[in-house]
XYZ file of N, CA, C and O in Angstrom:
520
model
N 50.784 59.322 46.215
C 50.590 60.348 47.225
C 51.170 61.669 46.718
O 52.342 61.755 46.359
N 50.349 62.699 46.705
C 50.787 64.010 46.234
C 50.839 64.954 47.437
O 49.840 65.209 48.088
N 52.024 65.446 47.761
C 52.181 66.385 48.880
C 52.520 67.749 48.294
O 53.481 67.887 47.538
N 51.726 68.720 48.620
C 51.965 70.064 48.132
C 53.115 70.683 48.913
O 53.066 70.799 50.138
N 54.181 71.059 48.210
C 55.356 71.621 48.879
C 55.050 72.961 49.537
O 55.576 73.290 50.591
N 54.202 73.783 48.912
C 53.847 75.086 49.469
C 53.150 74.924 50.813
O 53.434 75.631 51.762
N 52.220 73.949 50.881
C 51.488 73.700 52.127
C 52.436 73.253 53.226
O 52.344 73.674 54.364
N 53.400 72.415 52.867
C 54.371 71.934 53.845
C 55.252 73.089 54.342
O 55.585 73.167 55.514
N 55.625 73.997 53.445
C 56.456 75.137 53.826
C 55.707 76.071 54.763
O 56.280 76.613 55.700
N 54.406 76.274 54.531
C 53.611 77.158 55.384
C 53.490 76.575 56.777
O 53.570 77.280 57.769
N 53.333 75.261 56.873
C 53.178 74.615 58.176
C 54.470 74.693 58.976
O 54.456 74.913 60.175
N 55.625 74.568 58.300
C 56.893 74.495 59.032
C 57.424 75.860 59.463
O 58.347 75.923 60.248
N 56.884 76.969 58.944
C 57.409 78.287 59.317
C 56.585 78.904 60.433
O 55.906 79.893 60.240
N 56.638 78.302 61.587
C 55.965 78.872 62.743
C 56.940 79.810 63.438
O 58.097 79.467 63.659
N 56.452 80.998 63.768
C 57.337 81.962 64.413
C 57.502 81.626 65.889
O 56.569 81.167 66.544
N 58.699 81.862 66.386
C 58.943 81.655 67.805
C 58.418 82.866 68.575
O 58.321 83.959 68.037
N 58.093 82.667 69.833
C 57.538 83.748 70.647
C 58.576 84.809 70.941
O 59.778 84.554 70.957
N 58.117 86.037 71.177
C 59.013 87.130 71.529
C 59.082 87.261 73.034
O 58.059 87.211 73.709
N 60.267 87.450 73.549
C 60.422 87.603 74.983
C 59.972 88.984 75.423
O 59.363 89.140 76.471
N 60.282 90.002 74.607
C 59.889 91.369 74.939
C 59.203 92.011 73.759
O 59.536 91.733 72.610
N 58.263 92.902 74.058
C 57.498 93.573 73.023
C 58.389 94.452 72.148
O 58.199 94.565 70.948
N 59.404 95.053 72.755
C 60.282 95.951 72.005
C 61.584 95.290 71.588
O 62.479 95.956 71.081
N 61.719 93.987 71.812
C 62.956 93.294 71.435
C 64.158 93.722 72.260
O 65.293 93.547 71.846
N 63.935 94.317 73.429
C 65.036 94.766 74.279
C 65.645 96.070 73.832
O 66.722 96.444 74.278
N 64.967 96.767 72.922
C 65.513 98.019 72.401
C 64.457 99.107 72.426
O 63.289 98.837 72.639
N 64.887 100.332 72.174
C 63.977 101.471 72.138
C 64.091 102.158 70.777
O 64.076 103.368 70.678
N 64.229 101.337 69.735
C 64.539 101.851 68.404
C 63.309 102.303 67.648
O 63.366 103.238 66.859
N 62.190 101.637 67.848
C 60.914 101.906 67.175
C 61.082 101.957 65.661
O 61.353 100.940 65.055
N 60.961 103.127 65.021
C 60.983 103.163 63.567
C 62.360 103.351 62.956
O 62.513 103.320 61.745
N 63.396 103.549 63.755
C 64.715 103.813 63.214
C 65.351 102.518 62.702
O 65.231 101.477 63.316
N 66.071 102.617 61.645
C 66.725 101.426 61.112
C 68.036 101.137 61.816
O 68.396 99.990 62.017
N 68.766 102.177 62.165
C 70.085 101.992 62.759
C 70.313 103.082 63.800
O 69.863 104.210 63.629
N 70.991 102.722 64.887
C 71.367 103.704 65.904
C 72.865 103.586 66.151
O 73.478 102.559 65.873
N 73.456 104.648 66.665
C 74.896 104.649 66.926
C 75.220 103.745 68.105
O 74.368 103.458 68.940
N 76.467 103.344 68.162
C 76.921 102.472 69.232
C 77.624 103.276 70.319
O 78.240 104.305 70.046
N 77.518 102.783 71.540
C 78.244 103.326 72.687
C 79.196 102.253 73.185
O 79.076 101.081 72.815
N 80.091 102.633 74.047
C 80.957 101.656 74.702
C 80.510 101.491 76.143
O 80.247 102.475 76.836
N 80.407 100.249 76.581
C 80.032 99.963 77.970
C 81.088 100.557 78.899
O 82.289 100.444 78.649
N 80.631 101.192 79.965
C 81.538 101.822 80.927
C 82.404 100.784 81.629
O 83.553 101.041 81.966
N 81.850 99.590 81.811
C 82.524 98.556 82.587
C 83.484 97.717 81.747
O 84.627 97.529 82.119
N 83.017 97.223 80.593
C 83.811 96.254 79.831
C 84.172 96.721 78.425
O 84.825 95.995 77.698
N 83.735 97.914 78.014
C 84.029 98.511 76.707
C 83.414 97.750 75.542
O 83.877 97.856 74.426
N 82.356 96.987 75.783
C 81.654 96.315 74.693
C 80.839 97.332 73.904
O 80.315 98.280 74.464
N 80.739 97.150 72.581
C 79.894 97.997 71.742
C 78.438 97.655 72.002
O 78.050 96.489 71.890
N 77.644 98.634 72.371
C 76.220 98.430 72.640
C 75.442 99.489 71.869
O 75.840 100.658 71.882
N 74.340 99.123 71.202
C 73.515 100.159 70.573
C 72.997 101.133 71.622
O 72.686 100.741 72.746
N 72.922 102.418 71.268
C 72.562 103.454 72.230
C 71.191 103.218 72.840
O 70.965 103.484 74.009
N 70.258 102.683 72.055
C 68.912 102.468 72.578
C 68.819 101.224 73.440
O 67.883 101.080 74.213
N 69.767 100.304 73.331
C 69.739 99.078 74.130
C 70.520 99.223 75.430
O 70.248 98.522 76.401
N 71.468 100.130 75.460
C 72.327 100.300 76.632
C 71.504 100.740 77.835
O 70.543 101.488 77.710
N 71.880 100.258 78.998
C 71.232 100.664 80.248
C 71.991 101.885 80.753
O 73.205 101.832 80.959
N 71.267 102.980 80.922
C 71.896 104.249 81.272
C 71.644 104.576 82.736
O 70.561 104.340 83.243
N 72.653 105.131 83.374
C 72.537 105.513 84.776
C 73.219 106.865 84.940
O 74.380 107.021 84.539
N 72.506 107.838 85.482
C 73.045 109.187 85.650
C 73.347 109.391 87.126
O 72.469 109.274 87.969
N 74.591 109.698 87.431
C 75.028 109.821 88.828
C 75.450 111.258 89.095
O 76.226 111.842 88.334
N 74.925 111.827 90.187
C 75.328 113.148 90.653
C 75.880 112.964 92.062
O 75.164 112.504 92.952
N 77.161 113.281 92.232
C 77.779 113.126 93.548
C 78.613 114.345 93.885
O 79.030 115.084 93.004
N 78.880 114.507 95.166
C 79.802 115.544 95.600
C 81.231 115.127 95.255
O 81.547 113.936 95.237
N 82.086 116.119 94.993
C 83.485 115.810 94.710
C 84.146 115.211 95.941
O 84.951 114.298 95.858
N 83.771 115.694 97.100
C 84.346 115.229 98.361
C 83.318 114.368 99.083
O 82.120 114.671 99.072
N 83.758 113.277 99.686
C 82.825 112.428 100.433
C 82.339 113.140 101.700
O 82.922 114.132 102.141
N 81.281 112.614 102.269
C 80.605 113.271 103.393
C 81.513 113.429 104.621
O 81.391 114.394 105.380
N 82.438 112.479 104.825
C 83.302 112.540 106.005
C 84.243 113.751 105.946
O 84.481 114.423 106.960
N 84.758 114.045 104.764
C 85.714 115.147 104.639
C 85.022 116.485 104.391
O 85.673 117.527 104.460
N 83.736 116.471 104.136
C 83.008 117.696 103.810
C 83.018 118.693 104.966
O 83.223 119.885 104.777
N 82.845 118.186 106.183
C 82.807 119.061 107.353
C 84.186 119.663 107.630
O 84.307 120.845 107.954
N 85.236 118.842 107.471
C 86.600 119.335 107.699
C 86.951 120.458 106.729
O 87.555 121.463 107.123
N 86.555 120.296 105.472
C 86.837 121.323 104.466
C 86.044 122.589 104.775
O 86.545 123.707 104.628
N 84.800 122.424 105.234
C 83.980 123.578 105.597
C 84.567 124.377 106.743
O 84.497 125.618 106.761
N 85.164 123.685 107.729
C 85.775 124.371 108.863
C 87.061 125.104 108.473
O 87.350 126.191 108.975
N 87.836 124.522 107.566
C 89.120 125.105 107.165
C 88.972 126.194 106.101
O 89.904 126.960 105.877
N 87.815 126.258 105.458
C 87.633 127.181 104.339
C 87.519 128.629 104.812
O 86.984 128.917 105.878
N 88.025 129.558 104.001
C 87.914 130.979 104.285
C 86.495 131.455 103.978
O 85.938 132.276 104.692
N 85.928 130.909 102.933
C 84.577 131.291 102.511
C 83.551 130.448 103.263
O 83.573 129.220 103.204
N 82.649 131.121 103.976
C 81.678 130.385 104.796
C 80.539 129.790 103.976
O 80.027 128.732 104.287
N 80.132 130.483 102.916
C 78.977 129.993 102.158
C 79.378 129.348 100.835
O 78.606 129.350 99.889
N 80.614 128.811 100.764
C 81.067 128.195 99.513
C 80.456 126.804 99.372
O 80.525 125.990 100.298
N 79.854 126.557 98.226
C 79.261 125.245 97.952
C 80.186 124.503 97.010
O 80.514 124.993 95.928
N 80.620 123.314 97.422
C 81.525 122.521 96.590
C 80.798 122.040 95.338
O 79.619 121.676 95.393
N 81.474 121.998 94.197
C 80.824 121.522 92.975
C 80.571 120.017 93.022
O 81.157 119.297 93.829
N 79.697 119.570 92.144
C 79.329 118.160 92.084
C 79.901 117.532 90.824
O 80.243 118.221 89.869
N 79.985 116.215 90.835
C 80.417 115.449 89.663
C 79.166 114.889 88.998
O 78.336 114.248 89.661
N 79.032 115.129 87.720
C 77.906 114.609 86.940
C 78.456 113.582 85.954
O 79.263 113.921 85.087
N 78.029 112.335 86.104
C 78.528 111.255 85.247
C 77.353 110.466 84.705
O 76.437 110.112 85.457
N 77.359 110.214 83.388
C 76.362 109.339 82.787
C 77.049 108.038 82.422
O 77.974 108.022 81.610
N 76.601 106.946 83.044
C 77.187 105.637 82.812
C 76.332 104.868 81.817
O 75.099 104.919 81.874
N 76.980 104.146 80.917
C 76.294 103.303 79.944
C 76.775 101.878 80.167
O 77.983 101.625 80.153
N 75.840 100.953 80.370
C 76.187 99.553 80.602
C 75.622 98.673 79.500
O 74.538 98.935 78.984
N 76.354 97.612 79.141
C 75.756 96.568 78.316
C 74.842 95.753 79.236
O 74.901 95.875 80.465
N 74.007 94.909 78.648
C 73.006 94.183 79.436
C 73.679 93.264 80.445
O 73.292 93.209 81.616
N 74.730 92.554 80.024
C 75.359 91.590 80.928
C 76.045 92.278 82.104
O 75.962 91.806 83.242
N 76.684 93.422 81.868
C 77.335 94.146 82.978
C 76.303 94.765 83.912
O 76.512 94.816 85.122
N 75.184 95.238 83.351
C 74.140 95.833 84.192
C 73.519 94.791 85.103
O 73.231 95.065 86.267
N 73.330 93.579 84.592
C 72.780 92.504 85.426
C 73.808 92.081 86.471
O 73.480 91.898 87.646
N 75.076 91.952 86.047
C 76.121 91.497 86.963
C 76.354 92.490 88.096
O 76.554 92.092 89.245
N 76.308 93.793 87.801
C 76.540 94.799 88.838
C 75.246 95.244 89.517
O 75.242 96.225 90.250
N 74.156 94.541 89.242
C 72.846 94.734 89.890
C 72.266 96.125 89.645
O 71.586 96.671 90.511
N 72.546 96.707 88.476
C 71.878 97.939 88.090
C 70.433 97.618 87.723
O 69.516 98.356 88.059
N 70.229 96.497 87.036
C 68.895 95.997 86.712
C 68.807 94.536 87.134
O 69.830 93.878 87.329
N 67.583 94.041 87.265
C 67.359 92.639 87.599
C 66.447 92.015 86.569
O 65.650 92.706 85.941
N 66.550 90.695 86.395
C 65.606 90.041 85.503
C 64.270 89.882 86.220
O 64.217 89.749 87.441
N 63.189 89.953 85.449
C 61.847 89.911 86.023
C 61.079 88.739 85.452
O 61.398 88.220 84.380
N 60.048 88.316 86.165
C 59.216 87.212 85.711
C 58.430 87.620 84.472
O 58.354 88.790 84.111
N 57.839 86.648 83.800
C 57.116 86.919 82.564
C 55.973 87.897 82.779
O 55.719 88.782 81.967
N 55.256 87.779 83.899
C 54.141 88.690 84.184
C 54.662 90.102 84.487
O 54.095 91.093 84.051
N 55.739 90.181 85.257
C 56.274 91.500 85.628
C 56.963 92.202 84.467
O 57.133 93.416 84.491
N 57.380 91.441 83.436
C 57.988 92.067 82.262
C 56.984 92.906 81.501
O 57.342 93.824 80.782
N 55.698 92.605 81.651
C 54.654 93.348 80.956
C 54.401 94.714 81.593
O 53.808 95.583 80.971
N 54.823 94.904 82.850
C 54.651 96.194 83.521
C 55.692 97.148 82.953
O 56.889 97.002 83.183
N 55.230 98.127 82.175
C 56.156 99.016 81.474
C 56.339 100.358 82.164
O 57.104 101.191 81.707
N 55.600 100.581 83.268
C 55.750 101.859 83.972
C 57.105 101.880 84.689
O 57.513 100.880 85.273
N 57.825 102.997 84.644
C 59.119 103.050 85.329
C 58.931 102.968 86.838
O 57.902 103.397 87.370
N 59.909 102.410 87.546
C 59.774 102.298 89.002
C 59.733 103.669 89.660
O 60.286 104.643 89.143
N 59.094 103.735 90.826
C 58.969 104.992 91.568
C 60.319 105.341 92.155
O 60.964 104.520 92.797
N 60.746 106.572 91.918
C 62.041 107.004 92.440
C 61.865 107.703 93.767
O 60.989 108.532 93.927
N 62.716 107.348 94.711
C 62.699 107.996 96.010
C 63.988 108.757 96.206
O 64.806 108.877 95.297
N 64.205 109.267 97.406
C 65.476 109.935 97.673
C 66.636 108.943 97.570
O 66.445 107.751 97.811
N 67.833 109.398 97.210
C 68.961 108.477 97.064
C 69.287 107.782 98.378
O 69.239 108.373 99.437
N 69.612 106.494 98.267
C 69.955 105.723 99.451
C 68.780 105.009 100.078
O 68.966 104.148 100.924
N 67.558 105.344 99.680
C 66.383 104.688 100.251
C 65.717 103.861 99.160
O 65.477 104.347 98.075
N 65.423 102.595 99.467
C 64.801 101.717 98.490
C 63.312 102.003 98.402
O 62.623 102.010 99.419
N 62.762 102.233 97.172
C 61.313 102.414 97.038
C 60.599 101.078 97.206
O 61.164 100.015 96.960
N 59.360 101.148 97.667
C 58.584 99.934 97.875
C 58.175 99.350 96.539
O 57.911 100.060 95.583
N 58.121 98.010 96.480
C 57.721 97.323 95.256
C 56.233 97.529 95.000
O 55.425 97.519 95.940
N 55.871 97.707 93.720
C 54.474 97.863 93.372
C 53.793 96.505 93.368
O 54.319 95.540 92.831
N 52.647 96.421 94.014
C 51.897 95.183 94.070
C 50.912 95.154 92.927
O 50.219 96.128 92.651
N 50.826 93.987 92.248
C 49.885 93.838 91.149
C 48.517 93.503 91.739
O 48.377 92.552 92.514
N 47.513 94.312 91.393
C 46.173 94.100 91.934
C 45.320 93.401 90.896
O 45.384 93.702 89.709
N 44.522 92.447 91.334
C 43.603 91.737 90.447
C 42.198 92.241 90.699
O 41.609 91.972 91.730
N 41.675 93.030 89.772
C 40.326 93.577 89.914
C 39.337 92.726 89.166
O 39.485 92.275 88.149
């Protein structure tokens, strides 16, 4: 019995399926990207893989805003805002519910979710079968 080793090697090297088209990254043609530190746990995460969240908030919460406005000498003074960009590793983003895991069919939907005003949940997009 003669078994061709090359033929056996070709048969055994079957590639495993990919979970995501981009491999969970946004690197495309770049070979290497810089690392960031996760805001929550300080893990090193590649910049293109990190889940980013940009938060704009008032320095003072809404309850104290009216009191400060009444006590202020300047009537038309606008309080400054805090601008923070948060970077999460994948595990912290899932744990703190910044992102959720999606089914295999929904993972193929690459359009970003519709953004509404802050505090209001946007409606889920329904997949239509034409």
